[in-house]
mmCIF file of C-alpha atoms and ligand atoms in Angstrom:
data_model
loop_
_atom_site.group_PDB
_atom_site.id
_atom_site.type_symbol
_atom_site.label_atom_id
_atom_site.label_comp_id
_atom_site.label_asym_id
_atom_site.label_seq_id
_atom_site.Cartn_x
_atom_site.Cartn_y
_atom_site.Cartn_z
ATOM 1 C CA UNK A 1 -10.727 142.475 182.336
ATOM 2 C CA UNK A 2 -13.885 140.677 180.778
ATOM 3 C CA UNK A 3 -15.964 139.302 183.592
ATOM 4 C CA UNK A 4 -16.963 141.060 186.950
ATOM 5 C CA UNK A 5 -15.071 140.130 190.015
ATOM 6 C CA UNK A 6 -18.048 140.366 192.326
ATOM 7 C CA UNK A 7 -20.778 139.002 190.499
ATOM 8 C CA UNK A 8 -19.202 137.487 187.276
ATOM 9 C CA UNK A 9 -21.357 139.364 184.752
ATOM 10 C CA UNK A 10 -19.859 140.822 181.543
ATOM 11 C CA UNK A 11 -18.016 144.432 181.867
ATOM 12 C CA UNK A 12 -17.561 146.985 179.725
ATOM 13 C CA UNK A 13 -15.362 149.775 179.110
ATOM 14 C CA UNK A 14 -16.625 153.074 179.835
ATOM 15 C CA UNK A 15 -16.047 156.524 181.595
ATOM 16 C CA UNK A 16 -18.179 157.033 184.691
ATOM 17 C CA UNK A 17 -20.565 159.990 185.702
ATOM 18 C CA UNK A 18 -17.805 162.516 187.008
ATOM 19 C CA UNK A 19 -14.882 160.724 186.351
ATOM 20 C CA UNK A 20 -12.598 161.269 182.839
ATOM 21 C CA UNK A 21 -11.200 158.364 182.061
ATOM 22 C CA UNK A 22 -12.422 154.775 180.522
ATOM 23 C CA UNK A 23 -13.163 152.082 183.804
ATOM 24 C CA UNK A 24 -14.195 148.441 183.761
ATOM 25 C CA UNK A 25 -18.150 148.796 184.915
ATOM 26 C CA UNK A 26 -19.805 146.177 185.741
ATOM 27 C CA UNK A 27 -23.430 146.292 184.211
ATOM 28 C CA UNK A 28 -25.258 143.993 186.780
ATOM 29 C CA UNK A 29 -23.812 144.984 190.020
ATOM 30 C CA UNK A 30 -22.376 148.828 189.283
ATOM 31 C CA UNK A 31 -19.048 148.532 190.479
ATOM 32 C CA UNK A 32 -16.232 150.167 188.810
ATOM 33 C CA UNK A 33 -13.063 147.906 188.451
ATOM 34 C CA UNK A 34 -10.373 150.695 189.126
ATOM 35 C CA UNK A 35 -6.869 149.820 187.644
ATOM 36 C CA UNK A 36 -3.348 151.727 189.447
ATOM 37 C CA UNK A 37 0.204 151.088 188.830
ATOM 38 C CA UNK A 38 1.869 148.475 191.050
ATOM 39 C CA UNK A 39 4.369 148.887 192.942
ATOM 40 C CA UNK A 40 7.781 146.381 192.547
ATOM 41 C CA UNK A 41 10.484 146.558 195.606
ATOM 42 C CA UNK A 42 13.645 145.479 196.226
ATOM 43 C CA UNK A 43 16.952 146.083 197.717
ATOM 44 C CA UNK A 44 20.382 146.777 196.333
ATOM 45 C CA UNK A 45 22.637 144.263 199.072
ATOM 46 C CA UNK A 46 26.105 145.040 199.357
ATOM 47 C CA UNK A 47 29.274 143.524 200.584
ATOM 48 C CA UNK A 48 32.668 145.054 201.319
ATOM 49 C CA UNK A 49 35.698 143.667 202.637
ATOM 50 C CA UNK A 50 39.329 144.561 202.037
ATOM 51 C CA UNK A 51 37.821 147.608 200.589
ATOM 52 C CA UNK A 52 36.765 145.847 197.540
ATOM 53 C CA UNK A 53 32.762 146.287 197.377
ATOM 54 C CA UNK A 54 30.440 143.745 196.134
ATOM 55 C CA UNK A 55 26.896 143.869 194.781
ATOM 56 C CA UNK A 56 24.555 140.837 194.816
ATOM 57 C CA UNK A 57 22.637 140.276 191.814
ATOM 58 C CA UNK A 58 20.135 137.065 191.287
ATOM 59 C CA UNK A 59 20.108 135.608 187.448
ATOM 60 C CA UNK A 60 15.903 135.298 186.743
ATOM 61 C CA UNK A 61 14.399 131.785 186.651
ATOM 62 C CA UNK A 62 11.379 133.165 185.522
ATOM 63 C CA UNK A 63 9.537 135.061 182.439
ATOM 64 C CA UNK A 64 9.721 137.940 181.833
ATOM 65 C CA UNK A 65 13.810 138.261 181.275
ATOM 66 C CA UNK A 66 14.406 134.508 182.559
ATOM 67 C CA UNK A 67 18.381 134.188 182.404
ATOM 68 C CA UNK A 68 18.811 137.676 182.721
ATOM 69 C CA UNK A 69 20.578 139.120 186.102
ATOM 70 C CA UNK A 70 18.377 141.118 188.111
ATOM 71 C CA UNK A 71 18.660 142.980 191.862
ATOM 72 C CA UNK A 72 15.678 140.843 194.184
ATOM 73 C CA UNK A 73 12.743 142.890 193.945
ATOM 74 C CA UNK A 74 9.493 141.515 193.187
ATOM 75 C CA UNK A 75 5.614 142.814 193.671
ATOM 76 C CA UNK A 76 4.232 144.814 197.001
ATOM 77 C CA UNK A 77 2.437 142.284 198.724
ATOM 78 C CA UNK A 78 -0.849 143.816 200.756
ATOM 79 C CA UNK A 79 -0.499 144.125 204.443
ATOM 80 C CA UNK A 80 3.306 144.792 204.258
ATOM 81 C CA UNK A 81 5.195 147.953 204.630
ATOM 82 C CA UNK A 82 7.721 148.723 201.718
ATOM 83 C CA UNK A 83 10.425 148.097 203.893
ATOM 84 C CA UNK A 84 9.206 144.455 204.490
ATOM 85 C CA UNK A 85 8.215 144.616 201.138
ATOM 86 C CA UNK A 86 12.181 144.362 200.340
ATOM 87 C CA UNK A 87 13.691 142.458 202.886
ATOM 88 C CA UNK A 88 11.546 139.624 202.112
ATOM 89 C CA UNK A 89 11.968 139.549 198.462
ATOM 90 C CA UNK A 90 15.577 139.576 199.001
ATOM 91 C CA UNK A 91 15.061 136.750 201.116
ATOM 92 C CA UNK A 92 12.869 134.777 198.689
ATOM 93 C CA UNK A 93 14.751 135.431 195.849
ATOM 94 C CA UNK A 94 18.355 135.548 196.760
ATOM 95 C CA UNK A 95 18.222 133.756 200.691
ATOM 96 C CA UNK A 96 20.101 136.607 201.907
ATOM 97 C CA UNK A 97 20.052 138.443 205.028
ATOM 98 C CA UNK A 98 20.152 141.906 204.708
ATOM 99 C CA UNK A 99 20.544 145.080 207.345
ATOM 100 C CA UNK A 100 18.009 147.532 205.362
ATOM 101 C CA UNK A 101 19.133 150.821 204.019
ATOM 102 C CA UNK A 102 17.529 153.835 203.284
ATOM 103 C CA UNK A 103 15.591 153.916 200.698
ATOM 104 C CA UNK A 104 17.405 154.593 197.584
ATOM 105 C CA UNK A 105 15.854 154.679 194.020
ATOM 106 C CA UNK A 106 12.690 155.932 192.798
ATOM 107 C CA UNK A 107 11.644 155.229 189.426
ATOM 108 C CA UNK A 108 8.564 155.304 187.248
ATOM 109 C CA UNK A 109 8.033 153.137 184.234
ATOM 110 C CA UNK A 110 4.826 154.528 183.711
ATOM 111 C CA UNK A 111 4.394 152.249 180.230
ATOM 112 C CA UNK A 112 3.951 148.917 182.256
ATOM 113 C CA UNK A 113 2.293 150.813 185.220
ATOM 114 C CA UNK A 114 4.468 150.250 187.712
ATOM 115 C CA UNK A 115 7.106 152.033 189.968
ATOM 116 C CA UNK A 116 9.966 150.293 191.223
ATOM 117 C CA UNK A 117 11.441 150.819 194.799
ATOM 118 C CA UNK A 118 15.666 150.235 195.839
ATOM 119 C CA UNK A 119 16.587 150.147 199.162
ATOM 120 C CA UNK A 120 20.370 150.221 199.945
ATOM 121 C CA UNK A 121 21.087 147.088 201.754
ATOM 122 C CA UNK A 122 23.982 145.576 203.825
ATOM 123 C CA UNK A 123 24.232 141.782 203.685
ATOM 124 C CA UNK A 124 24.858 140.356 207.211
ATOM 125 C CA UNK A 125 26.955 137.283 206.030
ATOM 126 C CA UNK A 126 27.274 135.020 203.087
ATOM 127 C CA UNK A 127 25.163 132.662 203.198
ATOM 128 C CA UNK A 128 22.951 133.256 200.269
ATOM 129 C CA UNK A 129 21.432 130.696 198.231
ATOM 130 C CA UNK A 130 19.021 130.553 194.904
ATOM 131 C CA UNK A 131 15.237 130.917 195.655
ATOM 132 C CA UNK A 132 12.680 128.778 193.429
ATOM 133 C CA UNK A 133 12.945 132.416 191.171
ATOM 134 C CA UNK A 134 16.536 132.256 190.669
ATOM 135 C CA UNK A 135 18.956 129.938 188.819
ATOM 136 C CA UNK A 136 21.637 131.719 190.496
ATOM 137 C CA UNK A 137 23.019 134.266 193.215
ATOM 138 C CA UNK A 138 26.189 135.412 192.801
ATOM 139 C CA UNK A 139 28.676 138.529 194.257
ATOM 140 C CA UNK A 140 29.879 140.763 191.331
ATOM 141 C CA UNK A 141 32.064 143.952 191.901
ATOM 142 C CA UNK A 142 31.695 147.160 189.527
ATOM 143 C CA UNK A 143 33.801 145.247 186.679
ATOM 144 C CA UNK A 144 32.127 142.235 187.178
ATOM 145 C CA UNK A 145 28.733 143.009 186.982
ATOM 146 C CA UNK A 146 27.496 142.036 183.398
ATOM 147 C CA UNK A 147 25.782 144.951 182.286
ATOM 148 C CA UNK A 148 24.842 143.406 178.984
ATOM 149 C CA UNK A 149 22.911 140.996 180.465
ATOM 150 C CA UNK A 150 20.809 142.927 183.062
ATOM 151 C CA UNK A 151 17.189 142.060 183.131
ATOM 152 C CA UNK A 152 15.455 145.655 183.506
ATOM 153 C CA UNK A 153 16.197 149.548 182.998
ATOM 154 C CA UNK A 154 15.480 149.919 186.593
ATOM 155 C CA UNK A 155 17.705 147.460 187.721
ATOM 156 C CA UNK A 156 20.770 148.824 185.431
ATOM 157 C CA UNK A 157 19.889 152.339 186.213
ATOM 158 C CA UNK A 158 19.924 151.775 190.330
ATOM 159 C CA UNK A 159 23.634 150.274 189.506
ATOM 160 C CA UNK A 160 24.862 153.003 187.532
ATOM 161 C CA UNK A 161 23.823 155.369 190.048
ATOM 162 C CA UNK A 162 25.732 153.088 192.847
ATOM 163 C CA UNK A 163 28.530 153.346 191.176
ATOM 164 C CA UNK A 164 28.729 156.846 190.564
ATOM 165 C CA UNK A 165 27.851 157.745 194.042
ATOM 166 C CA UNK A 166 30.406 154.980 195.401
ATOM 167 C CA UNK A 167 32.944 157.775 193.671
ATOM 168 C CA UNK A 168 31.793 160.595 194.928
ATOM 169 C CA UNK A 169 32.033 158.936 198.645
ATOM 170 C CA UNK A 170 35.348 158.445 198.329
ATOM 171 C CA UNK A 171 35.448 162.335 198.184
ATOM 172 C CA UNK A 172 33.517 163.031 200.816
ATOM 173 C CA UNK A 173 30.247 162.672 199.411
ATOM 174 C CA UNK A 174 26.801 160.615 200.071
ATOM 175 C CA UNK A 175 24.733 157.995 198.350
ATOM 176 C CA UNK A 176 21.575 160.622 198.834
ATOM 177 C CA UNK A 177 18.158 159.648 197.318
ATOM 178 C CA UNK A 178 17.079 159.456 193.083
ATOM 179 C CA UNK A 179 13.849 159.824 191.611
ATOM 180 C CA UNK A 180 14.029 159.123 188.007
ATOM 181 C CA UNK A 181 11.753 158.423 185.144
ATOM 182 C CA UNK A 182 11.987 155.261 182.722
ATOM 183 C CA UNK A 183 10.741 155.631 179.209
ATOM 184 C CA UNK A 184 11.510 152.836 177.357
ATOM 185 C CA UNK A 185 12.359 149.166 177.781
ATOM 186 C CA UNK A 186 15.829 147.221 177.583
ATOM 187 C CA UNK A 187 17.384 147.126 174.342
ATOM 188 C CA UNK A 188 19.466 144.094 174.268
ATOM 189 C CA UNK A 189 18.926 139.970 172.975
ATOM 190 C CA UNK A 190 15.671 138.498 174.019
ATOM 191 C CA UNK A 191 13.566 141.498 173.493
ATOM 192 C CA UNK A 192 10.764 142.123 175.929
ATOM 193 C CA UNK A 193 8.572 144.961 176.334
ATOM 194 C CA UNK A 194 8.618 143.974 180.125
ATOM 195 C CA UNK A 195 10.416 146.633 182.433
HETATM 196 ZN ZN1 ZN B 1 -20.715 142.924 188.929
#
Protein backbone atom coordinates (compact mmCIF):
# COMPACT_ATOMS: atom_id res chain seq x y z
CA UNK A 1 0.00 0.00 0.00
CA UNK A 2 1.43 3.55 -0.99
CA UNK A 3 -1.41 6.02 -0.94
CA UNK A 4 -4.22 6.42 1.76
CA UNK A 5 -7.57 5.00 0.99
CA UNK A 6 -9.50 7.76 2.70
CA UNK A 7 -7.76 10.76 1.91
CA UNK A 8 -5.08 9.73 -0.72
CA UNK A 9 -2.04 11.09 1.12
CA UNK A 10 1.25 9.14 1.25
CA UNK A 11 1.53 6.20 4.04
CA UNK A 12 4.11 4.89 5.76
CA UNK A 13 5.09 1.87 7.47
CA UNK A 14 5.19 1.97 11.07
CA UNK A 15 4.14 0.29 14.46
CA UNK A 16 1.43 2.18 16.32
CA UNK A 17 1.28 3.45 20.03
CA UNK A 18 0.29 0.03 21.76
CA UNK A 19 0.29 -2.14 19.02
CA UNK A 20 3.61 -4.53 17.98
CA UNK A 21 3.63 -4.88 14.69
CA UNK A 22 4.49 -2.55 11.43
CA UNK A 23 0.80 -0.90 9.95
CA UNK A 24 0.18 1.29 6.92
CA UNK A 25 -0.52 4.92 8.79
CA UNK A 26 -1.72 7.37 7.11
CA UNK A 27 0.13 10.72 8.03
CA UNK A 28 -2.69 13.25 7.10
CA UNK A 29 -5.77 11.61 8.28
CA UNK A 30 -4.38 8.96 11.18
CA UNK A 31 -5.91 5.94 10.10
CA UNK A 32 -4.19 2.71 10.32
CA UNK A 33 -4.61 0.48 7.13
CA UNK A 34 -4.92 -2.98 8.98
CA UNK A 35 -3.98 -6.01 6.71
CA UNK A 36 -5.66 -9.94 7.73
CA UNK A 37 -5.51 -13.08 5.86
CA UNK A 38 -8.37 -13.74 3.43
CA UNK A 39 -10.36 -16.20 3.43
CA UNK A 40 -10.80 -18.58 -0.06
CA UNK A 41 -13.99 -21.14 -0.08
CA UNK A 42 -15.11 -23.75 -1.95
CA UNK A 43 -16.73 -27.04 -2.12
CA UNK A 44 -15.55 -30.53 -2.91
CA UNK A 45 -18.95 -31.77 -5.32
CA UNK A 46 -19.38 -35.29 -5.66
CA UNK A 47 -21.18 -37.75 -7.80
CA UNK A 48 -21.88 -41.45 -7.32
CA UNK A 49 -23.73 -43.81 -9.28
CA UNK A 50 -23.29 -47.54 -9.76
CA UNK A 51 -21.10 -47.17 -6.81
CA UNK A 52 -18.41 -45.63 -8.78
CA UNK A 53 -17.79 -42.01 -7.12
CA UNK A 54 -16.90 -38.99 -8.99
CA UNK A 55 -15.24 -35.71 -8.04
CA UNK A 56 -15.70 -32.49 -10.06
CA UNK A 57 -12.72 -30.54 -10.64
CA UNK A 58 -12.65 -27.12 -12.90
CA UNK A 59 -9.21 -26.67 -15.10
CA UNK A 60 -8.21 -22.61 -14.19
CA UNK A 61 -8.72 -20.02 -16.95
CA UNK A 62 -7.06 -17.66 -14.97
CA UNK A 63 -3.49 -16.61 -13.33
CA UNK A 64 -2.31 -17.75 -10.88
CA UNK A 65 -2.08 -21.72 -12.04
CA UNK A 66 -4.17 -21.01 -15.38
CA UNK A 67 -4.44 -24.65 -17.00
CA UNK A 68 -4.06 -26.21 -13.86
CA UNK A 69 -7.21 -28.31 -12.33
CA UNK A 70 -8.55 -26.87 -9.33
CA UNK A 71 -11.84 -27.70 -6.86
CA UNK A 72 -14.27 -24.14 -7.33
CA UNK A 73 -13.35 -22.07 -4.56
CA UNK A 74 -12.60 -18.56 -4.94
CA UNK A 75 -12.45 -15.33 -2.39
CA UNK A 76 -15.15 -14.64 0.66
CA UNK A 77 -17.19 -12.08 -0.70
CA UNK A 78 -18.55 -9.46 2.23
CA UNK A 79 -22.11 -9.84 3.24
CA UNK A 80 -22.13 -13.65 2.59
CA UNK A 81 -22.01 -16.48 4.96
CA UNK A 82 -19.24 -19.17 4.19
CA UNK A 83 -21.73 -21.47 3.24
CA UNK A 84 -22.97 -19.09 0.42
CA UNK A 85 -19.58 -18.26 0.13
CA UNK A 86 -19.21 -21.93 -1.57
CA UNK A 87 -22.23 -22.67 -3.22
CA UNK A 88 -21.87 -19.71 -5.31
CA UNK A 89 -18.37 -20.15 -6.35
CA UNK A 90 -19.22 -23.55 -7.36
CA UNK A 91 -21.82 -22.08 -9.31
CA UNK A 92 -19.67 -19.39 -10.97
CA UNK A 93 -16.94 -21.43 -11.62
CA UNK A 94 -18.13 -24.85 -12.47
CA UNK A 95 -22.32 -24.06 -13.18
CA UNK A 96 -23.08 -26.77 -10.89
CA UNK A 97 -25.73 -27.29 -8.48
CA UNK A 98 -24.70 -28.55 -5.40
CA UNK A 99 -26.64 -29.94 -2.01
CA UNK A 100 -23.97 -28.40 0.61
CA UNK A 101 -22.08 -30.58 2.96
CA UNK A 102 -20.58 -30.09 6.08
CA UNK A 103 -17.87 -28.34 6.19
CA UNK A 104 -14.86 -30.32 5.52
CA UNK A 105 -11.24 -28.94 5.29
CA UNK A 106 -9.50 -26.40 7.18
CA UNK A 107 -6.27 -25.24 6.11
CA UNK A 108 -3.85 -22.39 6.67
CA UNK A 109 -1.32 -21.22 4.17
CA UNK A 110 -0.23 -18.67 6.36
CA UNK A 111 2.72 -17.55 3.62
CA UNK A 112 0.09 -15.99 1.16
CA UNK A 113 -2.25 -15.01 4.11
CA UNK A 114 -4.99 -16.83 3.46
CA UNK A 115 -7.05 -19.88 4.76
CA UNK A 116 -8.90 -21.97 2.52
CA UNK A 117 -12.40 -23.48 3.34
CA UNK A 118 -13.92 -27.25 1.68
CA UNK A 119 -17.26 -28.04 2.06
CA UNK A 120 -18.35 -31.61 1.08
CA UNK A 121 -20.83 -31.21 -1.62
CA UNK A 122 -23.42 -33.40 -3.47
CA UNK A 123 -24.10 -32.36 -7.07
CA UNK A 124 -27.89 -32.42 -7.78
CA UNK A 125 -27.58 -33.39 -11.55
CA UNK A 126 -25.21 -32.97 -14.40
CA UNK A 127 -25.62 -30.19 -15.86
CA UNK A 128 -22.45 -28.36 -15.26
CA UNK A 129 -20.86 -26.10 -17.59
CA UNK A 130 -17.43 -23.83 -17.70
CA UNK A 131 -17.74 -20.38 -15.97
CA UNK A 132 -15.79 -17.29 -17.62
CA UNK A 133 -12.86 -18.79 -14.87
CA UNK A 134 -12.73 -22.13 -16.29
CA UNK A 135 -11.63 -23.66 -19.63
CA UNK A 136 -13.13 -26.76 -18.47
CA UNK A 137 -15.37 -28.87 -15.96
CA UNK A 138 -15.02 -32.25 -16.03
CA UNK A 139 -16.01 -35.61 -13.64
CA UNK A 140 -12.80 -37.54 -12.64
CA UNK A 141 -12.89 -40.66 -10.28
CA UNK A 142 -9.87 -41.42 -7.76
CA UNK A 143 -7.69 -42.81 -10.84
CA UNK A 144 -8.65 -40.22 -12.95
CA UNK A 145 -7.99 -37.28 -11.19
CA UNK A 146 -4.59 -35.85 -12.50
CA UNK A 147 -2.75 -35.22 -9.52
CA UNK A 148 0.23 -33.87 -11.39
CA UNK A 149 -1.54 -31.22 -12.65
CA UNK A 150 -3.47 -29.85 -9.60
CA UNK A 151 -3.39 -26.15 -9.21
CA UNK A 152 -2.85 -25.71 -5.27
CA UNK A 153 -1.61 -27.72 -2.04
CA UNK A 154 -4.97 -27.12 -0.65
CA UNK A 155 -6.78 -28.37 -3.38
CA UNK A 156 -4.54 -31.75 -3.63
CA UNK A 157 -4.49 -32.09 0.06
CA UNK A 158 -8.62 -31.87 0.47
CA UNK A 159 -8.47 -34.87 -2.30
CA UNK A 160 -6.09 -36.97 -0.64
CA UNK A 161 -7.95 -36.75 2.44
CA UNK A 162 -11.32 -37.74 0.37
CA UNK A 163 -9.90 -40.49 -0.68
CA UNK A 164 -8.59 -41.85 2.34
CA UNK A 165 -11.70 -41.27 4.24
CA UNK A 166 -13.84 -42.73 1.18
CA UNK A 167 -11.80 -46.09 2.53
CA UNK A 168 -12.33 -45.93 5.78
CA UNK A 169 -16.32 -45.54 5.03
CA UNK A 170 -16.41 -48.50 3.43
CA UNK A 171 -15.47 -49.90 6.94
CA UNK A 172 -17.71 -48.28 8.80
CA UNK A 173 -16.12 -45.10 9.21
CA UNK A 174 -16.88 -41.15 8.58
CA UNK A 175 -15.56 -38.35 6.45
CA UNK A 176 -15.20 -36.25 10.00
CA UNK A 177 -13.62 -32.73 9.86
CA UNK A 178 -9.44 -31.71 9.07
CA UNK A 179 -7.63 -28.82 10.11
CA UNK A 180 -4.29 -28.81 8.59
CA UNK A 181 -1.44 -26.48 8.03
CA UNK A 182 0.24 -25.68 4.50
CA UNK A 183 3.85 -24.68 4.44
CA UNK A 184 5.00 -24.50 1.21
CA UNK A 185 3.74 -24.06 -2.34
CA UNK A 186 3.21 -26.68 -5.29
CA UNK A 187 6.21 -28.17 -6.62
CA UNK A 188 5.45 -29.11 -10.10
CA UNK A 189 5.90 -27.24 -14.01
CA UNK A 190 4.87 -23.67 -14.07
CA UNK A 191 6.20 -22.70 -10.75
CA UNK A 192 4.21 -20.23 -8.72
CA UNK A 193 4.61 -19.11 -5.31
CA UNK A 194 0.71 -18.76 -5.37
CA UNK A 195 -1.14 -21.31 -2.98
ZN1 LIG B 1 -5.42 9.36 5.14
Amino acid sequence: MKFCSECAHPVALVVPEGDNRPRHVCAQCATIHYENPKLVIGSLPVWESDGELKVLLCKRAIEPRAGYWTLPAGFMENRETTAEAAIRETEEEAGANIELGPLYTLLNVAYVHQVHLFYLARLRDLDYAAGIESLEVRMFSEREVPWDDLAFPTIRKTLELFFADRLKIREGGSYGFHSLDITRPMRSAGQSTDP
